[in-house]
XYZ file of C-alpha atoms in Angstrom:
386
model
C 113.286 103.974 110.843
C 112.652 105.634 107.224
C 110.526 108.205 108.778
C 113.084 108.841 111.409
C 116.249 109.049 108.529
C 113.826 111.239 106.754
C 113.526 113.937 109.302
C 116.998 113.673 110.088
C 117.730 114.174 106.166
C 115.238 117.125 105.873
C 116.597 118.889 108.914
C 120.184 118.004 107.704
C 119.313 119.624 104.358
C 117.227 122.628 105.550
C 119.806 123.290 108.187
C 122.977 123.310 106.015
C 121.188 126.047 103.591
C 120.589 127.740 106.468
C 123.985 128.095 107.910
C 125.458 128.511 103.938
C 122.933 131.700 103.817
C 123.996 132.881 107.342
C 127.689 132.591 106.477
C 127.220 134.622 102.938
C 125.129 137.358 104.511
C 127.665 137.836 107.709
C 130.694 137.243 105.101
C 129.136 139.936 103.225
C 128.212 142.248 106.181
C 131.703 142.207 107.308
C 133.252 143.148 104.112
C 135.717 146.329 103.222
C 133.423 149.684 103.334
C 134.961 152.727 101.497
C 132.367 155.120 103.517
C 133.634 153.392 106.927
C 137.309 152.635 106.313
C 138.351 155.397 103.810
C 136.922 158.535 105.109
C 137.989 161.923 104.375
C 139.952 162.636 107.405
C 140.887 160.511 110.613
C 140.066 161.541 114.159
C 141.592 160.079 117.210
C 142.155 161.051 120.873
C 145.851 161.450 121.460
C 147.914 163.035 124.360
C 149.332 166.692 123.315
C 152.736 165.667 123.607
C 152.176 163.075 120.613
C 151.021 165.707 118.121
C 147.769 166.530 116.900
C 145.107 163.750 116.247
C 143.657 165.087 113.036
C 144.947 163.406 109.896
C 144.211 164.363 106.512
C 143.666 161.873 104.034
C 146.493 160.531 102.531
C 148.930 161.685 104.965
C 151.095 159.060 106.298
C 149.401 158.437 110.044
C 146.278 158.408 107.799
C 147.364 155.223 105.915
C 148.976 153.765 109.613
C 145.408 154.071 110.835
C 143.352 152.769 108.084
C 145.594 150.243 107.589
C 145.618 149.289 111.270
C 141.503 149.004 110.946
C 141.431 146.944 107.869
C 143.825 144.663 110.386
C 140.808 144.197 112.787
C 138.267 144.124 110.518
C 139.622 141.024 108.636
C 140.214 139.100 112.224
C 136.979 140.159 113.320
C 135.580 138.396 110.138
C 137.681 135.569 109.883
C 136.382 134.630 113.151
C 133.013 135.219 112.800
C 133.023 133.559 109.700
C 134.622 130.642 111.750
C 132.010 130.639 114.465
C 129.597 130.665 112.113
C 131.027 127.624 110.616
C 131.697 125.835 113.821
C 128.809 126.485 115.302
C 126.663 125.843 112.447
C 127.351 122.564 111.635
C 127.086 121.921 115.654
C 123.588 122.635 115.751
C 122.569 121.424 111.867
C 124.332 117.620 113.261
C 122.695 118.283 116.865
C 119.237 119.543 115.154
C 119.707 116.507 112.897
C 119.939 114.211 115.732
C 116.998 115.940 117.436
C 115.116 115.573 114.541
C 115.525 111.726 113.786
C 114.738 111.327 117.563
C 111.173 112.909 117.064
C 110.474 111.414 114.018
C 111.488 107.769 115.439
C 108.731 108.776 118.285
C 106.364 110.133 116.095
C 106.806 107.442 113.641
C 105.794 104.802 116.442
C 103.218 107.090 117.730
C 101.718 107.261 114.125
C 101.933 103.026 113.417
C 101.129 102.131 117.098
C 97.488 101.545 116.582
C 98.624 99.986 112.535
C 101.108 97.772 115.085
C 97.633 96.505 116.875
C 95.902 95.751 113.910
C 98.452 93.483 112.683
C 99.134 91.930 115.755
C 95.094 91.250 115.693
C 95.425 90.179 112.432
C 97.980 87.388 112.712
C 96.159 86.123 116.208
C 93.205 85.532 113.815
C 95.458 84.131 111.011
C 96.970 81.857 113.343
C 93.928 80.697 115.707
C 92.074 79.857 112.216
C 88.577 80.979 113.780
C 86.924 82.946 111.178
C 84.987 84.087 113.440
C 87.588 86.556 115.313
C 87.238 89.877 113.887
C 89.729 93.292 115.193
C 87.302 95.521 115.818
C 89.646 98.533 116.280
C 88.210 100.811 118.200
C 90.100 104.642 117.559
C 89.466 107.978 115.685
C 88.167 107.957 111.966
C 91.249 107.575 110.435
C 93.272 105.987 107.390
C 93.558 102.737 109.813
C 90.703 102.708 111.145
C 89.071 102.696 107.794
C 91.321 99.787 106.671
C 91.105 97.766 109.946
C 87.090 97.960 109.119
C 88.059 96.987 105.563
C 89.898 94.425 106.773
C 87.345 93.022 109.214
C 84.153 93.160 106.229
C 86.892 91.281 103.935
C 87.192 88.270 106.232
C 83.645 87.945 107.251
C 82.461 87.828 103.457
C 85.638 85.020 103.453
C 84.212 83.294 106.658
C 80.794 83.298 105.113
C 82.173 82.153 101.836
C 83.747 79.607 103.499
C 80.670 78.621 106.137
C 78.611 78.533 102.839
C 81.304 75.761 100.777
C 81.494 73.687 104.111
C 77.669 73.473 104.240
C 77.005 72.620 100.831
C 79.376 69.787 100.757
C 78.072 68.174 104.079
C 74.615 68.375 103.141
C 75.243 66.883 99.286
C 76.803 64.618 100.988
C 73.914 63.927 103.927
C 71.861 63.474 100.789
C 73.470 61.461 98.355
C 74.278 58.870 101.475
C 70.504 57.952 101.730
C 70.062 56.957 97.810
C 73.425 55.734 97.893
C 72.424 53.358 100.913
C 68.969 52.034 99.693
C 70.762 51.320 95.967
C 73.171 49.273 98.027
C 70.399 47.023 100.018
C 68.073 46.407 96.669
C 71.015 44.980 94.959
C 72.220 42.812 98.215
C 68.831 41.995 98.365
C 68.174 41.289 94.409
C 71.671 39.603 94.292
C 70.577 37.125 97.540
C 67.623 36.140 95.511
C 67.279 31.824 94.872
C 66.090 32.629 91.404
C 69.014 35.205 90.569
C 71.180 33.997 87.657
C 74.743 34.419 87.225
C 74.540 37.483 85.281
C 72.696 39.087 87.739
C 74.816 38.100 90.496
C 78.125 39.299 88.598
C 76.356 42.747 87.879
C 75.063 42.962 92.059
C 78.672 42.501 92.570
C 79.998 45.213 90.604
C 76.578 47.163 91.369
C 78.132 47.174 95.009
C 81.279 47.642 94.047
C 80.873 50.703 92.917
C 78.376 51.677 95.327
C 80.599 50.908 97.798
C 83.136 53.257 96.150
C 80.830 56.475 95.955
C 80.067 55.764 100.375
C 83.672 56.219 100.349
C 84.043 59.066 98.788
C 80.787 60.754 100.356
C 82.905 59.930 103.549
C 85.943 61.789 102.315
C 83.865 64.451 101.276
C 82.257 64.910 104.355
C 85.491 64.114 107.058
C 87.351 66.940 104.091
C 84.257 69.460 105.344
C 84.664 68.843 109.042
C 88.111 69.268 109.324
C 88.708 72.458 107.221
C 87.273 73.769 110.354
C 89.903 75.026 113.229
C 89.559 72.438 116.008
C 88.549 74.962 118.957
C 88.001 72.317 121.855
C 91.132 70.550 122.257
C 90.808 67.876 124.477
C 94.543 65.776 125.789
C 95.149 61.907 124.112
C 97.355 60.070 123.769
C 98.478 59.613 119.625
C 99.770 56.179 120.449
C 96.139 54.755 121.699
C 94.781 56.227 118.472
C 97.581 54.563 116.348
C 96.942 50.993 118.229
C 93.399 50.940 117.325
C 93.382 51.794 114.214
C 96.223 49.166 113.305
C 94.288 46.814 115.106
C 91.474 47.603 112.547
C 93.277 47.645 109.649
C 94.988 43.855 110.709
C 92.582 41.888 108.627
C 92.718 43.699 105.422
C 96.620 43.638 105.321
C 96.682 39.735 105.937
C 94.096 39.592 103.221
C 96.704 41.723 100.707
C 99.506 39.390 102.566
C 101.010 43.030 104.195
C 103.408 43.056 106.844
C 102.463 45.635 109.434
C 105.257 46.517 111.900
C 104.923 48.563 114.914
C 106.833 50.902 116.785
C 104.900 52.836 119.109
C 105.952 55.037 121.862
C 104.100 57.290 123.864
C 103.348 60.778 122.412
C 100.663 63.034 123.590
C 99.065 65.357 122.142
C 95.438 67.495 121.973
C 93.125 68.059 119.845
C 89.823 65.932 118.373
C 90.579 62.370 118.984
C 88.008 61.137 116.117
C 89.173 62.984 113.515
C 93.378 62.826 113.994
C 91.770 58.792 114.416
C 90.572 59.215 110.527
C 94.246 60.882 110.086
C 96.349 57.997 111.110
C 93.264 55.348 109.554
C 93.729 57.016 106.204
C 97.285 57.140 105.736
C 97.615 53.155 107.265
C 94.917 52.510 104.513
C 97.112 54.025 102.044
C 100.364 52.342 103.227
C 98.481 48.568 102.862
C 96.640 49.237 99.602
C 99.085 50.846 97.816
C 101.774 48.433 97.949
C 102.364 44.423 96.856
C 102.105 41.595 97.601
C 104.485 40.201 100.611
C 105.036 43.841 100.979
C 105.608 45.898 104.761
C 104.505 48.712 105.963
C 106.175 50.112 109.217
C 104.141 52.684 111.832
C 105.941 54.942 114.690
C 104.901 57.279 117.120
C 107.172 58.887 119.245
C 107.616 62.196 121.178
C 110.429 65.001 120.336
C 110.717 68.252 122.270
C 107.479 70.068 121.460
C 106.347 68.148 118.956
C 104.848 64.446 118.755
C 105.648 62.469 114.979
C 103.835 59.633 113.452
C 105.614 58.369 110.502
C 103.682 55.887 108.311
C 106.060 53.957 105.462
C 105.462 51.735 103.166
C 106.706 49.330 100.353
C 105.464 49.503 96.903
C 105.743 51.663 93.329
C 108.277 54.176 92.645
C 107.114 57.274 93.441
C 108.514 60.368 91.452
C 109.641 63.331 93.700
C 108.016 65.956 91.353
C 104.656 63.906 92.244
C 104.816 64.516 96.029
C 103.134 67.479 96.487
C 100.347 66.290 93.799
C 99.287 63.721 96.026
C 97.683 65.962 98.987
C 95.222 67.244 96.337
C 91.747 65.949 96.135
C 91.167 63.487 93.851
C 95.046 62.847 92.680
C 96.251 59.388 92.252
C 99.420 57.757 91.288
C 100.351 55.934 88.240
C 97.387 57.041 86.508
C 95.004 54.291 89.542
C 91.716 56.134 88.169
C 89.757 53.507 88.030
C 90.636 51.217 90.804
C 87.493 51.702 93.036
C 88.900 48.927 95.974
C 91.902 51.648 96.173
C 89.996 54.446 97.208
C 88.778 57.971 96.102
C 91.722 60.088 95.810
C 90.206 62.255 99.153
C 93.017 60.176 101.566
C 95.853 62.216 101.836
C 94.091 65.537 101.339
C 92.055 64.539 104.208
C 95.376 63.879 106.180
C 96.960 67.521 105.729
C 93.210 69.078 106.340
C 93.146 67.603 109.883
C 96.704 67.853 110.194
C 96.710 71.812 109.349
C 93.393 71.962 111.563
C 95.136 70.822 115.032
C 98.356 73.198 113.991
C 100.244 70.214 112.804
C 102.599 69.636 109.275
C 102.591 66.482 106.543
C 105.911 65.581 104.930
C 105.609 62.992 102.522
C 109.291 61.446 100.936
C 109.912 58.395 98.470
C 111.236 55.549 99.622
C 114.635 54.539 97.499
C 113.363 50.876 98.080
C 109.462 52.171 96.488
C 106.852 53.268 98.429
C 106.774 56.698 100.186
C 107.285 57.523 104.107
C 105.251 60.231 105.830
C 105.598 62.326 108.721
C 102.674 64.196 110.660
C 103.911 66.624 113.474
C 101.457 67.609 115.856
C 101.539 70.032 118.676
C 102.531 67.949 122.386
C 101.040 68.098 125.366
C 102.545 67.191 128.323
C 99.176 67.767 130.393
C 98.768 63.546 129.133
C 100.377 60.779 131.110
């Protein structure tokens, strides 16, 4: 459109100093001449009968006749003068026209293949597969060159990326072995008959925190896997998922005396079962270990339009709005829980909105009036599921 007005605006401009210099130059062509309309005598072809047709200058028929051609001349230029007017601004507002219909044309010939590349573009943005590249194949030009650009920029990002995910999965591969034979010498040096007390009490806080760094390997390596785009998408149903994981998580919300209610209706979906299973484990983990005592903690599924929901709420602490969006980063925690090792390793909820994000689904997290916090994943449906 700004290409097109701009033509228009050029031809408008061009055109109208065009006309102006044609309308001076016939205005000025068509003017009073002494040489043509003041001559030294007049000559016209007259019957006999009407007298001679010589007249001297200054006579009166003289004046009559150059009066009578100084008549015509000035309608002859007022209406060429008018044509030229007319006419002028017909074809400047015509040509103008013209002109912003080429350069529309033009214009869309010109950003047709820039059109492509963008379309490419967002088609990778939104698959999430680093992997895609555009590959724009046309004539060495401005776009090609930053289609190319484009294309060198995100596999430097992919390998960037490739290169993060693989040193975080194999720290973690290898801090899991040390981590596992530190956990059976101290079960085996607590289980002892000649351990004392002290030991014992140290074994127990020894696996305590051993227990705590597992976790957090864990999160560290579910937070690698699910960065990446989920590519086979396979149909389940969120509701199954939901079931067994609640089932799970029964015995350690009796042992915290947590109410767990359940509201589950069916809503299907696609995607990796396993890891929208760690989704809905982590967030039920959250809802029973952050609250109190004789507390509740409610869980939903249920199917709307496109979209399936689970919504996960909970009793428990205040939560400060300005905190909310805190809590999906890594290692945040509420109310300053550092140090609470039984309460997790502040991976939980950024593991939710990784997998989440990964199967082309959104996390809302709001605080409860009544404490706690209630939040709602949206995932993609699929109806293919029964």
């Amino acid at each position: 459109m700004r290409f097109a007005v701009a033509c228009a605006g050029v031809f408008l401009v061009l055109g109208v100093v065009v006309v102006a210099v044609v309308y001076f130059v016939v205005r000025q062509s068509l003017e009073y001449r002494n040489g043509l309309l003041t001559p030294s005598h007049i000559q016209v072809q007259v019957p006999a009968q009407y007298g001679p047709g010589w007249f001297e200058r200054f006579s009166q028929q003289y004046e009559v006749a150059r009066k009578r051609a100084d008549q015509v001349r000035a309608v002859y230029q007022a209406d060429t003068l008018g044509n030229v007017r007319l006419w002028g601004a017909v074809g400047v507002l015509g040509g103008a026209g013209l002109a912003f219909g080429l350069g529309w044309r033009a214009a869309g010939w010109v950003v047709r293949p820039l059109r492509s590349v963008n379309d490419t573009a967002q088609r990778v943005l939104l698959a999430q597969d680093l992997k895609q590249r555009i590959g724009f194949e046309g004539p060495r030009d401005e776009i090609k060159e930053l289609a190319d650009t484009f294309d060198t920029m995100h596999t430097r990002l992919a390998r960037s990326f490739d290169g993060q995910r693989r040193f975080v999965a194999n720290a973690a591969h290898e801090l899991r072995t040390p981590l596992t034979i530190n956990r059976t010498l101290v079960d085996v040096a607590v289980r002892r008959p000649d351990a004392t007390d002290d030991v014992k009490r140290l074994g127990e806080s020894l696996l305590l925190v051993n227990a705590r760094h597992e976790r957090l390997i864990d999160g560290l390596l579910a937070l690698a896997e699910g960065e990446q785009a989920v590519l086979d998408r396979r149909p389940f149903d969120l509701t199954d998922v939901a079931e067994h994981v609640l089932d799970q998580a029964a015995g350690e919300a009796a042992g915290r005396e947590v109410t767990i209610h359940r509201l589950l209706d069916s809503a299907p979906t696609a995607g990796e079962a396993v890891l929208v299973e760690r989704l809905v484990q982590n967030l039920v983990e959250n809802a029973v270990r952050h609250n109190h005592p004789k507390g509740e903690v409610w869980v939903t599924t249920r199917g709307r339009a496109d979209r399936v929901e689970l919504v996960v709420a909970n009793t428990g602490l205040q939560v400060p709005p300005y905190e909310i969006e805190t809590i999906f980063e890594p290692f945040r925690r509420l109310h300053g829980d550092r140090l609470r090792s039984d309460r997790g390793s502040g991976l939980g909820l950024s593991i939710v909105r990784v997998i989440a994000e990964a199967h082309d689904g959104t996390v809302v997290a709001r605080p409860r009036d009544e404490g706690g916090l209630t939040i709602t994943v949206e995932l993609p449906a699929d109806p293919s599921v029964t």
